[in-house]
């Protein structure tokens, strides 16, 4: 089956620093990738997405980088704030898996004031 | 307010007693999906539906049923719950982009099967 992994289960950063969360995937045919943020007691919340025809996409304080050669995805958060503390999940989908979504196991980000 | 709602939010039941978790969205989304979330395993897709009367198995469909009789509702049915189905369940929906679009998640249903 699909494998979507995260390099680190936890990450601590100082407020104001940049955060980088990494994700690896195994299906070279993956078409679509999403980063979600999940705060305690809530459902996942969309942050940013990227399709396989792009290498980089930027949002407000967030950037997603996609390296299809090594099947690697990263989420960069600029000027990390205490409100960014949460668990972050990457997810991927591919037309050849019937548009099923596969999620990583999550990275817990803690922002130190 | 655009949202995905789930009921109940919390449920404690016993092995073998049939239960249904309801999911409803008011965004006219075609794609709906159910996930379970377990510690260390992330979210795993149970079933998804691309449209009314169209449902497909996800990664972990065993022990679950779904139906999609109308666009807004996508109930999850456990005919004979077992303790290994104790989990946190999320319903999600997304616009009609073949599923390849942002998914909006409900608040979750925490199920305990004794």
Short mmCIF file of C-alpha atoms in Angstrom, two decimals:
data_model
loop_
_atom_site.label_atom_id
_atom_site.label_comp_id
_atom_site.label_asym_id
_atom_site.label_seq_id
_atom_site.Cartn_x
_atom_site.Cartn_y
_atom_site.Cartn_z
CA UNK A 1 0.00 0.00 0.00
CA UNK A 2 0.88 3.63 0.05
CA UNK A 3 3.47 4.94 2.41
CA UNK A 4 3.59 8.52 3.52
CA UNK A 5 6.12 9.22 6.21
CA UNK A 6 7.35 12.13 8.22
CA UNK A 7 10.98 12.52 9.17
CA UNK A 8 10.43 13.78 12.71
CA UNK A 9 7.51 13.14 15.03
CA UNK A 10 8.18 16.33 17.05
CA UNK A 11 9.67 19.72 16.32
CA UNK A 12 10.31 22.61 18.68
CA UNK A 13 11.13 26.09 17.42
CA UNK A 14 11.56 29.52 18.94
CA UNK A 15 8.87 32.06 18.25
CA UNK A 16 9.86 34.11 15.24
CA UNK A 17 12.06 31.43 13.71
CA UNK A 18 11.20 29.56 10.55
CA UNK A 19 9.90 25.99 10.75
CA UNK A 20 10.42 23.23 8.23
CA UNK A 21 8.39 20.05 8.34
CA UNK A 22 9.28 17.25 5.96
CA UNK A 23 7.34 14.41 4.39
CA UNK A 24 8.26 11.52 2.12
CA UNK A 25 5.90 9.60 -0.11
CA UNK A 26 6.27 6.40 -2.07
CA UNK A 27 3.90 6.62 -5.04
CA UNK A 28 5.68 8.26 -7.96
CA UNK A 29 2.28 8.74 -9.65
CA UNK A 30 0.94 10.96 -6.87
CA UNK A 31 -0.89 13.94 -8.36
CA UNK A 32 -1.86 16.04 -5.45
CA UNK A 33 -0.42 16.90 -2.06
CA UNK A 34 -1.90 18.73 0.89
CA UNK A 35 -0.66 19.95 4.22
CA UNK A 36 -3.11 19.99 7.12
CA UNK A 37 -2.89 21.47 10.59
CA UNK A 38 -4.67 19.81 13.47
CA UNK A 39 -5.10 21.54 16.79
CA UNK A 40 -5.97 19.59 19.89
CA UNK A 41 -9.59 18.44 19.89
CA UNK A 42 -10.29 19.61 16.35
CA UNK A 43 -10.43 18.19 12.88
CA UNK A 44 -7.61 18.77 10.39
CA UNK A 45 -7.60 22.16 8.76
CA UNK A 46 -6.30 22.83 5.26
CA UNK A 47 -3.10 24.87 5.04
CA UNK A 48 -1.84 24.64 1.50
CA UNK A 49 -1.81 22.25 -1.42
CA UNK A 50 0.30 21.61 -4.50
CA UNK A 51 -0.20 19.61 -7.63
CA UNK A 52 2.43 17.46 -9.27
CA UNK A 53 3.00 19.92 -12.12
CA UNK A 54 4.45 22.44 -9.65
CA UNK A 55 7.60 22.52 -7.51
CA UNK A 56 6.70 25.32 -5.16
CA UNK A 57 3.65 27.12 -3.93
CA UNK A 58 3.38 29.96 -1.46
CA UNK A 59 0.62 31.05 0.84
CA UNK A 60 0.44 33.41 3.72
CA UNK A 61 3.58 32.66 5.77
CA UNK A 62 3.68 29.13 4.38
CA UNK A 63 5.49 27.58 1.46
CA UNK A 64 5.24 24.03 0.17
CA UNK A 65 8.09 22.53 -1.82
CA UNK A 66 7.71 19.40 -3.89
CA UNK A 67 10.67 17.36 -5.10
CA UNK A 68 9.29 14.64 -7.31
CA UNK A 69 12.70 13.19 -8.03
CA UNK A 70 13.19 12.06 -4.45
CA UNK A 71 9.46 11.97 -3.60
CA UNK A 72 9.79 14.56 -0.88
CA UNK A 73 7.47 17.29 0.31
CA UNK A 74 8.17 20.03 2.80
CA UNK A 75 6.20 22.72 4.58
CA UNK A 76 7.96 25.90 5.57
CA UNK A 77 6.36 28.25 8.06
CA UNK A 78 7.88 31.71 8.25
CA UNK A 79 8.11 33.65 11.51
CA UNK A 80 6.51 30.87 13.52
CA UNK A 81 3.98 32.03 16.08
CA UNK A 82 2.57 30.33 19.21
CA UNK A 83 -0.69 29.82 17.32
CA UNK A 84 1.19 27.58 14.90
CA UNK A 85 1.65 24.96 17.61
CA UNK A 86 -0.25 21.90 16.37
CA UNK A 87 0.20 18.59 14.62
CA UNK A 88 0.93 18.87 10.91
CA UNK A 89 0.01 16.17 8.41
CA UNK A 90 0.95 15.74 4.81
CA UNK A 91 -1.42 13.85 2.55
CA UNK A 92 -1.21 12.68 -1.01
CA UNK A 93 -3.50 11.31 -3.63
CA UNK A 94 -3.09 9.79 -7.05
CA UNK A 95 -5.44 9.00 -9.88
CA UNK A 96 -4.00 5.49 -10.08
CA UNK A 97 -5.19 4.77 -6.52
CA UNK A 98 -8.74 5.91 -7.29
CA UNK A 99 -8.32 9.27 -5.61
CA UNK A 100 -7.80 7.73 -2.21
CA UNK A 101 -5.98 9.95 0.23
CA UNK A 102 -3.00 8.76 2.25
CA UNK A 103 -1.91 10.71 5.28
CA UNK A 104 1.40 10.79 7.07
CA UNK A 105 1.57 10.09 10.79
CA UNK A 106 2.01 13.74 11.73
CA UNK A 107 4.65 16.05 13.18
CA UNK A 108 3.90 17.83 16.40
CA UNK A 109 5.17 21.42 16.26
CA UNK A 110 5.74 23.28 19.50
CA UNK A 111 6.53 26.98 19.38
CA UNK A 112 8.51 28.24 22.34
CA UNK A 113 7.66 31.84 23.28
CA UNK B 1 -21.86 28.88 7.91
CA UNK B 2 -20.18 26.36 5.62
CA UNK B 3 -19.42 23.28 7.64
CA UNK B 4 -19.28 19.54 8.03
CA UNK B 5 -21.21 18.21 11.00
CA UNK B 6 -20.94 14.84 12.68
CA UNK B 7 -23.13 13.19 15.26
CA UNK B 8 -22.66 12.02 17.85
CA UNK B 9 -19.41 13.67 18.94
CA UNK B 10 -18.78 11.03 21.58
CA UNK B 11 -20.11 7.49 21.81
CA UNK B 12 -19.44 4.59 24.12
CA UNK B 13 -20.98 1.31 23.05
CA UNK B 14 -20.56 -2.43 23.47
CA UNK B 15 -19.31 -5.09 21.11
CA UNK B 16 -21.86 -6.14 18.52
CA UNK B 17 -24.36 -3.31 18.95
CA UNK B 18 -24.97 -1.71 15.57
CA UNK B 19 -24.34 2.01 15.37
CA UNK B 20 -24.41 4.81 12.83
CA UNK B 21 -22.36 7.99 12.83
CA UNK B 22 -23.96 10.66 10.72
CA UNK B 23 -22.13 13.18 8.56
CA UNK B 24 -23.67 16.12 6.79
CA UNK B 25 -22.22 18.98 4.74
CA UNK B 26 -23.93 22.15 3.54
CA UNK B 27 -21.44 23.13 0.82
CA UNK B 28 -22.93 21.08 -2.02
CA UNK B 29 -19.73 19.07 -2.21
CA UNK B 30 -19.68 15.97 -4.34
CA UNK B 31 -16.74 14.22 -2.68
CA UNK B 32 -17.15 12.91 0.87
CA UNK B 33 -14.94 10.65 2.91
CA UNK B 34 -14.53 8.94 6.27
CA UNK B 35 -11.25 8.58 8.14
CA UNK B 36 -10.18 7.07 11.40
CA UNK B 37 -7.35 8.51 13.42
CA UNK B 38 -5.28 6.37 15.75
CA UNK B 39 -2.15 7.29 17.72
CA UNK B 40 0.98 6.75 15.69
CA UNK B 41 -0.95 5.86 12.56
CA UNK B 42 -2.25 9.22 11.41
CA UNK B 43 -5.49 9.36 9.45
CA UNK B 44 -6.52 6.35 7.43
CA UNK B 45 -9.25 6.49 4.86
CA UNK B 46 -12.17 4.11 5.41
CA UNK B 47 -14.54 4.87 2.55
CA UNK B 48 -15.08 7.70 0.14
CA UNK B 49 -17.77 8.78 -2.26
CA UNK B 50 -17.29 10.70 -5.47
CA UNK B 51 -21.00 11.42 -5.82
CA UNK B 52 -24.49 10.22 -4.94
CA UNK B 53 -24.79 6.42 -5.10
CA UNK B 54 -21.04 6.09 -5.75
CA UNK B 55 -18.90 4.74 -2.93
CA UNK B 56 -15.43 3.19 -2.87
CA UNK B 57 -13.27 1.45 -0.31
CA UNK B 58 -10.38 3.30 1.20
CA UNK B 59 -7.42 1.82 2.98
CA UNK B 60 -9.25 0.26 5.95
CA UNK B 61 -12.86 -0.55 4.98
CA UNK B 62 -13.26 -3.82 6.89
CA UNK B 63 -16.05 -3.68 9.47
CA UNK B 64 -17.60 -0.52 8.06
CA UNK B 65 -20.40 0.34 5.65
CA UNK B 66 -21.42 3.62 4.10
CA UNK B 67 -24.23 4.92 1.96
CA UNK B 68 -24.66 8.01 -0.19
CA UNK B 69 -28.34 8.38 -0.98
CA UNK B 70 -28.20 12.16 -1.11
CA UNK B 71 -25.39 14.60 -1.72
CA UNK B 72 -25.27 16.21 1.69
CA UNK B 73 -25.20 13.06 3.87
CA UNK B 74 -22.67 10.27 4.19
CA UNK B 75 -23.37 8.06 7.21
CA UNK B 76 -20.83 5.56 8.56
CA UNK B 77 -22.34 2.29 9.74
CA UNK B 78 -20.75 -0.25 12.04
CA UNK B 79 -22.94 -3.33 11.84
CA UNK B 80 -21.15 -5.21 14.61
CA UNK B 81 -18.61 -2.97 16.33
CA UNK B 82 -15.54 -4.51 17.89
CA UNK B 83 -12.99 -3.04 20.33
CA UNK B 84 -10.43 -2.54 17.54
CA UNK B 85 -12.79 0.02 16.06
CA UNK B 86 -12.29 2.26 19.06
CA UNK B 87 -10.93 5.37 17.42
CA UNK B 88 -11.45 9.00 16.49
CA UNK B 89 -13.47 9.30 13.30
CA UNK B 90 -13.54 12.22 10.90
CA UNK B 91 -15.83 12.93 8.02
CA UNK B 92 -14.65 15.24 5.25
CA UNK B 93 -15.99 16.73 2.05
CA UNK B 94 -14.51 18.54 -0.91
CA UNK B 95 -15.64 20.32 -4.08
CA UNK B 96 -16.12 18.43 -7.34
CA UNK B 97 -12.51 18.16 -8.53
CA UNK B 98 -12.40 14.41 -8.64
CA UNK B 99 -11.47 14.47 -4.98
CA UNK B 100 -8.23 16.29 -5.73
CA UNK B 101 -9.07 19.37 -3.75
CA UNK B 102 -9.03 20.75 -0.26
CA UNK B 103 -11.05 18.61 2.11
CA UNK B 104 -13.14 20.21 4.84
CA UNK B 105 -13.20 18.11 7.97
CA UNK B 106 -15.87 17.70 10.59
CA UNK B 107 -15.13 18.04 14.31
CA UNK B 108 -14.66 14.31 14.86
CA UNK B 109 -16.50 11.51 16.65
CA UNK B 110 -14.73 9.71 19.44
CA UNK B 111 -15.96 6.13 19.56
CA UNK B 112 -15.22 3.64 22.31
CA UNK B 113 -16.27 0.02 21.86
CA UNK B 114 -16.18 -2.02 25.06
#
